Short mmCIF file of C-alpha atoms and ligand atoms in Angstrom, two decimals:
data_model
loop_
_atom_site.label_atom_id
_atom_site.label_comp_id
_atom_site.label_asym_id
_atom_site.label_seq_id
_atom_site.Cartn_x
_atom_site.Cartn_y
_atom_site.Cartn_z
CA UNK A 186 -79.35 117.19 23.69
CA UNK A 187 -75.96 116.86 25.35
CA UNK A 188 -74.33 113.44 25.16
CA UNK A 189 -72.76 111.88 28.24
CA UNK A 190 -70.62 108.76 27.98
CA UNK A 191 -70.32 106.74 31.19
CA UNK A 192 -67.98 103.80 31.69
CA UNK A 193 -68.50 101.31 34.51
CA UNK A 194 -65.55 99.13 35.53
CA UNK A 195 -65.65 95.49 36.58
CA UNK A 196 -66.10 96.17 40.30
CA UNK A 197 -69.09 98.43 39.58
CA UNK A 198 -70.93 95.61 37.77
CA UNK A 199 -69.58 92.71 39.83
CA UNK A 200 -72.95 91.09 40.65
CA UNK A 201 -76.70 91.42 40.06
CA UNK A 202 -77.16 93.95 42.89
CA UNK A 203 -74.37 96.15 41.52
CA UNK A 204 -75.81 95.96 38.05
CA UNK A 205 -79.19 97.13 39.34
CA UNK A 206 -77.51 99.99 41.22
CA UNK A 207 -75.61 101.04 38.09
CA UNK A 208 -78.84 100.83 36.05
CA UNK A 209 -80.53 103.26 38.46
CA UNK A 210 -77.64 105.67 38.11
CA UNK A 211 -77.78 105.49 34.31
CA UNK A 212 -81.53 106.10 34.32
CA UNK A 213 -81.07 109.13 36.60
CA UNK A 214 -78.66 110.63 34.08
CA UNK A 215 -81.12 109.96 31.26
CA UNK A 216 -83.97 111.54 33.27
CA UNK A 217 -81.79 114.61 33.86
CA UNK A 218 -82.13 115.15 30.12
CA UNK A 219 -78.89 113.76 28.69
CA UNK A 220 -78.44 111.31 25.86
CA UNK A 221 -76.54 108.47 27.55
CA UNK A 222 -74.08 106.01 26.07
CA UNK A 223 -72.66 103.52 28.57
CA UNK A 224 -69.53 101.41 28.22
CA UNK A 225 -69.18 98.39 30.49
CA UNK A 226 -66.31 96.14 31.58
CA UNK A 227 -66.67 92.46 32.34
CA UNK A 228 -68.20 91.61 35.73
CA UNK A 229 -65.67 91.57 38.59
CA UNK A 230 -62.68 89.39 37.81
CA UNK A 231 -64.36 87.65 34.86
CA UNK A 232 -61.54 88.48 32.45
CA UNK A 233 -58.95 86.92 34.78
CA UNK A 234 -61.21 83.88 35.16
CA UNK A 235 -61.48 83.46 31.40
CA UNK A 236 -57.71 83.81 31.00
CA UNK A 237 -57.14 81.16 33.68
CA UNK A 238 -59.57 78.87 31.88
CA UNK A 239 -57.78 79.31 28.56
CA UNK A 240 -54.47 78.43 30.23
CA UNK A 241 -55.97 75.21 31.53
CA UNK A 242 -56.79 74.20 27.98
CA UNK A 243 -53.51 75.21 26.34
CA UNK A 244 -50.28 76.94 27.36
CA UNK A 245 -50.41 79.03 24.18
CA UNK A 246 -53.94 80.10 23.24
CA UNK A 247 -54.18 81.43 19.63
CA UNK A 248 -54.66 85.21 19.78
CA UNK A 249 -57.78 85.19 17.68
CA UNK A 250 -59.54 82.67 19.90
CA UNK A 251 -58.36 84.31 23.11
CA UNK A 252 -59.93 87.59 21.96
CA UNK A 253 -63.13 85.75 21.06
CA UNK A 254 -63.18 84.29 24.58
CA UNK A 255 -62.33 87.46 26.51
CA UNK A 256 -64.85 89.66 24.68
CA UNK A 257 -67.58 87.36 25.99
CA UNK A 258 -67.05 88.90 29.45
CA UNK A 259 -68.17 92.35 28.35
CA UNK A 260 -71.10 90.93 26.36
CA UNK A 261 -72.46 89.38 29.54
CA UNK A 262 -72.41 92.66 31.45
CA UNK A 263 -73.77 94.76 28.58
CA UNK A 264 -76.84 92.55 28.19
CA UNK A 265 -77.47 92.40 31.94
CA UNK A 266 -77.18 96.18 32.32
CA UNK A 267 -79.59 96.68 29.39
CA UNK A 268 -82.07 94.26 31.00
CA UNK A 269 -81.83 96.00 34.36
CA UNK A 270 -82.55 99.34 32.67
CA UNK A 271 -85.53 97.85 30.82
CA UNK A 272 -86.83 96.70 34.19
CA UNK A 273 -86.81 100.34 35.31
CA UNK A 274 -89.08 101.20 32.40
CA UNK A 275 -86.47 102.70 30.06
CA UNK A 276 -85.41 101.60 26.61
CA UNK A 277 -81.87 100.30 26.42
CA UNK A 278 -80.00 98.59 23.57
CA UNK A 279 -76.74 96.73 23.99
CA UNK A 280 -74.06 96.61 21.29
CA UNK A 281 -70.81 94.72 20.90
CA UNK A 282 -67.72 96.78 20.10
CA UNK A 283 -68.04 95.72 16.49
CA UNK A 284 -71.70 96.82 16.30
CA UNK A 285 -70.76 100.12 17.95
CA UNK A 286 -68.28 100.80 15.14
CA UNK A 287 -65.03 100.39 17.05
CA UNK A 288 -62.64 99.62 14.19
CA UNK A 289 -59.14 98.44 15.08
CA UNK A 290 -55.98 97.08 13.53
CA UNK A 291 -55.52 93.30 13.49
CA UNK A 292 -53.16 92.91 16.49
CA UNK A 293 -54.89 90.45 18.82
CA UNK A 294 -54.60 91.19 22.53
CA UNK A 295 -53.49 94.81 22.06
CA UNK A 296 -55.32 96.18 19.05
CA UNK A 297 -55.32 99.92 18.43
CA UNK A 298 -58.44 101.81 17.48
CA UNK A 299 -58.09 103.24 13.97
CA UNK A 300 -61.62 104.58 13.51
CA UNK A 301 -64.94 104.86 15.33
CA UNK A 302 -68.13 104.86 13.26
CA UNK A 303 -70.92 104.91 15.86
CA UNK A 304 -73.85 105.07 13.42
CA UNK A 305 -75.95 102.52 15.29
CA UNK A 306 -75.25 104.18 18.64
CA UNK A 307 -76.24 107.58 17.25
CA UNK A 308 -79.47 106.12 15.88
CA UNK A 309 -80.27 104.56 19.26
CA UNK A 310 -79.56 107.84 21.07
CA UNK A 311 -81.65 109.80 18.55
CA UNK A 312 -84.55 107.44 19.27
CA UNK A 313 -84.19 108.31 22.97
CA UNK A 314 -82.73 104.95 23.88
CA UNK A 315 -79.84 104.34 26.23
CA UNK A 316 -76.96 102.65 24.40
CA UNK A 317 -74.85 100.09 26.26
CA UNK A 318 -71.56 99.16 24.62
CA UNK A 319 -69.21 96.28 25.43
CA UNK A 320 -65.84 97.81 26.32
CA UNK A 321 -62.31 96.66 25.44
CA UNK A 322 -63.19 95.23 22.04
CA UNK A 323 -63.45 96.06 18.39
CA UNK A 324 -63.28 94.53 14.96
CA UNK A 325 -60.30 94.49 12.65
CA UNK A 326 -60.75 96.40 9.41
CA UNK A 327 -58.50 93.96 7.52
CA UNK A 328 -59.33 90.53 8.92
CA UNK A 329 -62.90 91.25 10.14
CA UNK A 330 -61.93 89.33 13.28
CA UNK A 331 -62.88 90.41 16.80
CA UNK A 332 -60.01 92.08 18.67
CA UNK A 333 -59.33 93.29 22.21
CA UNK A 334 -57.59 96.53 23.16
CA UNK A 335 -55.43 95.13 25.98
CA UNK A 336 -56.16 94.80 29.70
CA UNK A 337 -58.10 97.75 31.07
CA UNK A 338 -59.07 98.77 27.54
CA UNK A 339 -62.69 99.68 28.32
CA UNK A 340 -61.54 103.14 29.41
CA UNK A 341 -60.18 103.66 25.92
CA UNK A 342 -63.43 102.46 24.36
CA UNK A 343 -65.31 105.02 26.44
CA UNK A 344 -63.10 107.96 25.50
CA UNK A 345 -63.06 106.93 21.83
CA UNK A 346 -66.87 106.79 21.75
CA UNK A 347 -67.15 110.05 23.67
CA UNK A 348 -64.96 111.74 21.06
CA UNK A 349 -66.85 110.19 18.14
CA UNK A 350 -70.24 111.13 19.62
CA UNK A 351 -69.01 114.63 20.48
CA UNK A 352 -69.93 114.09 24.13
CA UNK A 353 -69.55 116.83 26.74
CA UNK A 354 -67.75 114.55 29.14
CA UNK A 355 -66.54 110.99 29.53
CA UNK A 356 -67.34 109.77 33.03
CA UNK A 357 -65.25 106.83 34.24
CA UNK A 358 -66.93 105.10 37.16
CA UNK A 359 -64.76 103.02 39.45
CA UNK A 360 -64.57 101.75 43.04
CA UNK A 361 -62.80 104.77 44.53
CA UNK A 362 -63.87 108.43 44.59
CA UNK A 363 -61.38 109.55 41.97
CA UNK A 364 -57.65 109.70 41.35
CA UNK A 365 -55.76 109.80 44.64
CA UNK A 366 -52.37 111.20 45.59
CA UNK A 367 -51.30 107.55 46.09
CA UNK A 368 -53.01 104.17 45.99
CA UNK A 369 -55.43 104.33 48.96
CA UNK A 370 -54.89 100.59 49.45
CA UNK A 371 -51.30 101.40 50.46
CA UNK A 372 -51.63 104.93 51.82
CA UNK A 373 -54.87 105.29 53.81
CA UNK A 374 -54.14 109.01 54.19
CA UNK A 375 -54.10 109.54 50.43
CA UNK A 376 -56.34 112.36 49.27
CA UNK A 377 -58.52 112.80 46.24
CA UNK A 378 -57.09 115.05 43.54
CA UNK A 379 -59.60 117.62 42.27
CA UNK A 380 -58.00 118.20 38.91
CA UNK A 381 -55.07 116.82 36.95
CA UNK A 382 -53.66 117.90 33.61
CA UNK A 383 -53.54 115.33 30.84
CA UNK A 384 -49.76 115.39 31.04
CA UNK A 385 -49.79 114.54 34.77
CA UNK A 386 -52.39 111.82 34.30
CA UNK A 387 -50.32 110.33 31.48
CA UNK A 388 -47.26 110.14 33.74
CA UNK A 389 -49.32 108.68 36.60
CA UNK A 390 -50.83 106.02 34.32
CA UNK A 391 -47.46 105.21 32.73
CA UNK A 392 -45.91 104.86 36.19
CA UNK A 393 -48.35 102.25 37.43
CA UNK A 394 -51.41 104.16 38.65
CA UNK A 395 -54.01 101.60 37.57
CA UNK A 396 -56.98 103.91 37.74
CA UNK A 397 -56.96 104.86 34.05
CA UNK A 398 -55.64 103.03 31.02
CA UNK A 399 -52.67 104.88 29.53
CA UNK A 400 -54.06 104.87 26.01
CA UNK A 401 -57.37 106.29 27.16
CA UNK A 402 -55.54 109.35 28.49
CA UNK A 403 -53.54 109.71 25.26
CA UNK A 404 -56.79 109.53 23.33
CA UNK A 405 -58.51 112.07 25.59
CA UNK A 406 -55.63 114.49 25.18
CA UNK A 407 -55.67 114.17 21.40
CA UNK A 408 -59.38 114.82 21.20
CA UNK A 409 -59.50 117.30 24.09
CA UNK A 410 -62.14 115.20 25.87
CA UNK A 411 -62.57 115.96 29.58
CA UNK A 412 -62.57 112.82 31.75
CA UNK A 413 -64.35 112.74 35.09
CA UNK A 414 -63.13 109.81 37.23
CA UNK A 415 -65.61 109.08 40.02
CA UNK A 416 -67.14 106.38 42.15
CA UNK A 417 -70.23 104.45 41.17
CA UNK A 418 -70.74 103.80 44.89
CA UNK A 419 -71.10 107.44 45.97
CA UNK A 420 -72.44 110.71 44.60
CA UNK A 421 -69.21 112.61 45.32
CA UNK A 422 -67.56 114.75 42.70
CA UNK A 423 -64.47 112.88 41.49
CA UNK A 424 -61.28 113.93 39.71
CA UNK A 425 -61.33 115.93 36.48
CA UNK A 426 -58.62 115.12 33.98
CA UNK A 427 -58.52 118.08 31.64
CA UNK A 428 -56.24 120.93 30.66
CA UNK A 429 -59.05 123.47 31.09
CA UNK A 430 -59.07 124.87 34.63
CA UNK A 431 -62.16 123.73 36.54
CA UNK A 432 -63.90 125.63 39.31
CA UNK A 433 -61.68 128.03 41.25
CA UNK A 434 -58.36 126.24 40.80
CA UNK A 435 -55.67 128.84 40.18
CA UNK A 436 -52.12 127.50 40.26
CA UNK A 437 -51.51 123.78 40.11
CA UNK A 438 -49.86 122.26 43.19
CA UNK A 439 -46.19 121.30 42.82
CA UNK A 440 -46.80 117.60 43.37
CA UNK A 441 -49.80 115.75 41.96
CA UNK A 442 -49.13 112.35 43.49
CA UNK A 443 -46.98 109.30 44.08
CA UNK A 444 -47.40 106.30 41.76
CA UNK A 445 -45.88 102.87 42.19
CA UNK A 446 -45.29 99.90 39.95
CA UNK A 447 -44.44 96.30 40.75
CA UNK A 448 -44.62 94.95 37.21
CA UNK A 449 -41.03 95.56 36.15
CA UNK A 450 -37.84 93.54 36.44
CA UNK A 451 -34.18 94.54 36.10
CA UNK A 452 -31.55 93.02 33.84
CA UNK A 453 -27.88 93.77 34.50
CA UNK A 454 -25.29 92.97 31.87
CA UNK A 455 -21.99 92.55 33.68
CA UNK A 456 -18.57 93.20 32.17
CA UNK A 457 -19.47 95.02 28.96
CA UNK A 458 -16.39 96.28 27.02
CA UNK A 459 -16.52 100.09 27.31
CA UNK A 460 -16.31 100.85 23.58
CA UNK A 461 -18.45 102.74 21.12
CA UNK A 462 -21.31 100.67 19.73
CA UNK A 463 -21.76 98.22 22.62
CA UNK A 464 -24.93 99.82 24.03
CA UNK A 465 -26.28 99.99 20.49
CA UNK A 466 -25.73 96.23 20.02
CA UNK A 467 -27.39 95.42 23.33
CA UNK A 468 -30.46 97.57 22.90
CA UNK A 469 -30.86 96.57 19.26
CA UNK A 470 -31.20 92.96 20.42
CA UNK A 471 -33.77 94.01 23.02
CA UNK A 472 -35.72 96.07 20.48
CA UNK A 473 -35.75 93.22 17.96
CA UNK A 474 -37.38 91.09 20.67
CA UNK A 475 -40.11 93.80 20.75
CA UNK A 476 -39.46 94.65 24.38
CA UNK A 477 -40.24 98.12 25.72
CA UNK A 478 -37.57 99.13 28.18
CA UNK A 479 -37.91 101.79 30.82
CA UNK A 480 -34.91 102.96 32.86
CA UNK A 481 -31.28 102.48 31.78
CA UNK A 482 -28.18 102.92 33.94
CA UNK A 483 -24.57 102.50 32.79
CA UNK A 484 -21.85 102.49 35.42
CA UNK A 485 -18.48 104.16 34.95
CA UNK A 486 -16.02 101.56 33.71
CA UNK A 487 -13.29 100.28 35.98
CA UNK A 488 -10.14 101.83 34.48
CA UNK A 489 -7.91 98.74 34.86
CA UNK A 490 -10.32 96.40 33.05
CA UNK A 491 -12.12 98.78 30.68
CA UNK A 492 -15.33 96.93 31.54
CA UNK A 493 -18.66 98.40 32.62
CA UNK A 494 -22.10 97.19 33.75
CA UNK A 495 -25.35 98.20 32.09
CA UNK A 496 -28.72 97.76 33.84
CA UNK A 497 -32.19 98.38 32.50
CA UNK A 498 -35.76 97.69 33.52
CA UNK A 499 -38.41 95.93 31.44
CA UNK A 500 -41.85 94.38 32.03
CA UNK A 501 -41.57 91.17 34.09
CA UNK A 502 -43.65 89.46 31.43
CA UNK A 503 -40.85 90.08 28.91
CA UNK A 504 -38.11 88.94 31.29
CA UNK A 505 -37.43 85.54 29.80
CA UNK A 506 -37.51 86.82 26.22
CA UNK A 507 -35.09 89.60 27.17
CA UNK A 508 -32.58 87.28 28.82
CA UNK A 509 -32.69 84.92 25.82
CA UNK A 510 -32.25 87.75 23.31
CA UNK A 511 -29.17 88.98 25.18
CA UNK A 512 -27.80 85.46 25.52
CA UNK A 513 -27.66 85.25 21.73
CA UNK A 514 -25.34 88.29 21.43
CA UNK A 515 -23.10 87.43 24.38
CA UNK A 516 -20.31 86.10 22.13
CA UNK A 517 -20.46 89.07 19.77
CA UNK A 518 -20.46 91.77 22.48
CA UNK A 519 -18.19 89.79 24.78
CA UNK A 520 -19.80 90.62 28.15
CA UNK A 521 -19.34 88.36 31.19
CA UNK A 522 -22.84 87.52 32.53
CA UNK A 523 -26.49 88.49 32.61
CA UNK A 524 -28.23 89.00 35.98
CA UNK A 525 -32.01 88.93 36.21
CA UNK A 526 -33.80 90.48 39.19
CA UNK A 527 -37.59 90.50 39.45
CA UNK A 528 -37.76 91.77 43.02
CA UNK A 529 -37.71 95.46 42.26
CA UNK A 530 -40.35 98.13 42.75
CA UNK A 531 -40.62 101.56 41.18
CA UNK A 532 -41.83 104.71 42.87
CA UNK A 533 -42.61 107.83 40.85
CA UNK A 534 -43.28 111.32 42.12
CA UNK A 535 -45.29 113.35 39.61
CA UNK A 536 -46.25 116.99 39.35
CA UNK A 537 -46.23 119.67 36.65
CA UNK A 538 -45.13 122.23 39.24
CA UNK A 539 -41.72 120.59 39.73
CA UNK A 540 -40.59 122.20 36.47
CA UNK A 541 -40.32 125.51 38.24
CA UNK A 542 -39.51 124.37 41.78
CA UNK A 543 -35.99 123.25 42.69
CA UNK A 544 -35.27 120.76 45.45
CA UNK A 545 -37.89 118.15 44.67
CA UNK A 546 -35.37 115.34 44.07
CA UNK A 547 -33.36 116.27 47.15
CA UNK A 548 -36.47 116.07 49.32
CA UNK A 549 -37.46 112.74 47.77
CA UNK A 550 -34.02 111.18 48.36
CA UNK A 551 -33.93 112.50 51.94
CA UNK A 552 -37.34 110.98 52.69
CA UNK A 553 -36.15 107.60 51.42
CA UNK A 554 -32.88 107.89 53.33
CA UNK A 555 -34.75 108.68 56.55
CA UNK A 556 -36.90 105.58 56.00
CA UNK A 557 -33.74 103.48 55.47
CA UNK A 558 -34.60 102.68 51.86
CA UNK A 559 -31.80 102.17 49.35
CA UNK A 560 -32.20 103.59 45.83
CA UNK A 561 -31.00 101.32 43.01
CA UNK A 562 -31.84 103.37 39.92
CA UNK A 563 -33.09 106.88 39.19
CA UNK A 564 -34.70 108.45 36.17
CA UNK A 565 -36.40 111.78 35.65
CA UNK A 566 -38.54 113.72 33.21
CA UNK A 567 -39.54 117.37 33.43
CA UNK A 568 -42.49 116.52 35.65
CA UNK A 569 -41.43 113.20 37.24
CA UNK A 570 -38.74 111.61 39.40
CA UNK A 571 -38.69 107.79 39.54
CA UNK A 572 -36.58 105.50 41.70
CA UNK A 573 -36.18 101.73 41.84
CA UNK A 574 -36.10 100.05 45.28
CA UNK A 575 -36.42 96.48 46.62
CA UNK A 576 -40.02 95.36 46.07
CA UNK A 577 -40.60 94.57 49.74
CA UNK A 578 -39.69 98.17 50.65
CA UNK A 579 -41.90 99.80 48.04
CA UNK A 580 -45.00 100.30 50.21
CA UNK A 581 -42.92 101.93 52.95
CA UNK A 582 -41.22 104.09 50.35
CA UNK A 583 -44.56 105.29 48.97
CA UNK A 584 -45.83 106.16 52.45
CA UNK A 585 -42.60 107.97 53.41
CA UNK A 586 -42.57 110.09 50.25
CA UNK A 587 -46.30 110.84 50.50
CA UNK A 588 -45.77 112.19 54.01
CA UNK A 589 -42.58 114.09 53.15
CA UNK A 590 -44.36 116.06 50.46
CA UNK A 591 -47.22 116.99 52.75
CA UNK A 592 -49.76 114.97 50.80
CA UNK A 593 -51.29 113.13 53.78
CA UNK A 594 -54.88 114.16 54.39
CA UNK A 595 -56.09 114.88 57.89
CA UNK A 596 -59.78 114.32 57.28
CA UNK A 597 -60.17 110.58 57.58
CA UNK A 598 -59.33 107.68 55.37
CA UNK A 599 -59.90 107.32 51.65
CA UNK A 600 -62.73 104.89 50.92
CA UNK A 601 -62.20 101.86 48.72
CA UNK A 602 -65.72 100.66 47.94
CA UNK A 603 -65.02 97.40 46.20
CA UNK A 604 -62.85 95.47 43.83
CA UNK A 605 -59.85 93.29 44.49
CA UNK A 606 -57.29 95.75 43.13
CA UNK A 607 -56.19 92.92 40.90
N1 LIG B 953 -62.34 93.38 31.21
C1 LIG B 953 -61.10 93.84 30.67
C2 LIG B 953 -60.02 93.70 31.70
O1 LIG B 953 -60.26 93.25 32.81
C3 LIG B 953 -61.19 95.23 30.16
C4 LIG B 953 -61.47 96.29 31.19
O2 LIG B 953 -61.86 95.99 32.30
O3 LIG B 953 -61.32 97.47 30.86
O4 LIG B 953 -58.90 94.01 31.42
MG1 MG B 954 -61.32 95.21 34.44
#
């Protein structure tokens, strides 16, 4: 029997009614003759609620206890979904991540999966039962403590289980009909993408498209697991993320979509002596603080002073740590000041076809110029162009670029069925 793994996100299981709707959908898949393993997220904004609660108790919750707390969210939804399925006359068994064999390293809050041993799930499926697994969690091989995979980690749980169970497909159910050419909450004329390569989906996820967890796409690519992103609120075909051509698609379009990100800040180090080794000193300090940086720009030095400015972007959440780390090497490097700016936004244009099509950057910059939007930083990869703008101009920038590349759909607005987009 073919195995299908389905993952339902928080907005798909937000309340009792939604849970019953999802249960019906799961049962339909089972009745169609598939073995079904379901991964669930916490109901609605439960995870945020639990985080808020922890912060009210202490400013610095111990990682082990925070993971214990947050994993409770998924345990609530898994049990409720299993009960709703039982009520429809089918056998369902719920399992925590640990029971499902999701083995991780010991890093609380962002554990990595090191092995999946789904013996109990396989036994349940062999018995004809529907298995319901709590997403976003596992158990550390070393410490035996419960871990979480990082925000949005249920997608990764689903793909990891799909690979371990040798499933035909991993279906990710969400509150929109698939992956769109831009966030439909910002661009109502965004259109659904029929198929994306893993490479394009990786860039989209890395550039702020919140629809799929970055690590889930990395995992899917490694194990060659097709992902089908679709809505739990409609029966429409969604977006396939796979490198195998689906249906009658021939050549990929030049542009896949426009992603945006508001989670980064910019640090500018002013008056850096323009000598060999200075950038190395600066970025060593940032690396030692365990901060992942994104874009870097170094200006040409002013010839009279021999001084230059270096700017880079980093997650806002690491902003304070970054400024402090640089403060400690100010004397050694001898720069003048550090400027911190958390009012930036990043727009990224992504598409595998831009490799072989010149003029993509020129068109992007022209569209922004026409919309009166100033570009502060630029970075590119083979299949992506990203720019930094003021954060309050980002939405306009996304809309302008979406239109300039002919991505606007004419057939009505994209539907957002639920969720807060939080
Ligand atoms: N409930 C977790 C979160 O909100 C995991 C997930 O939804 O994938 O981040
Ligand atoms: Mg969630």
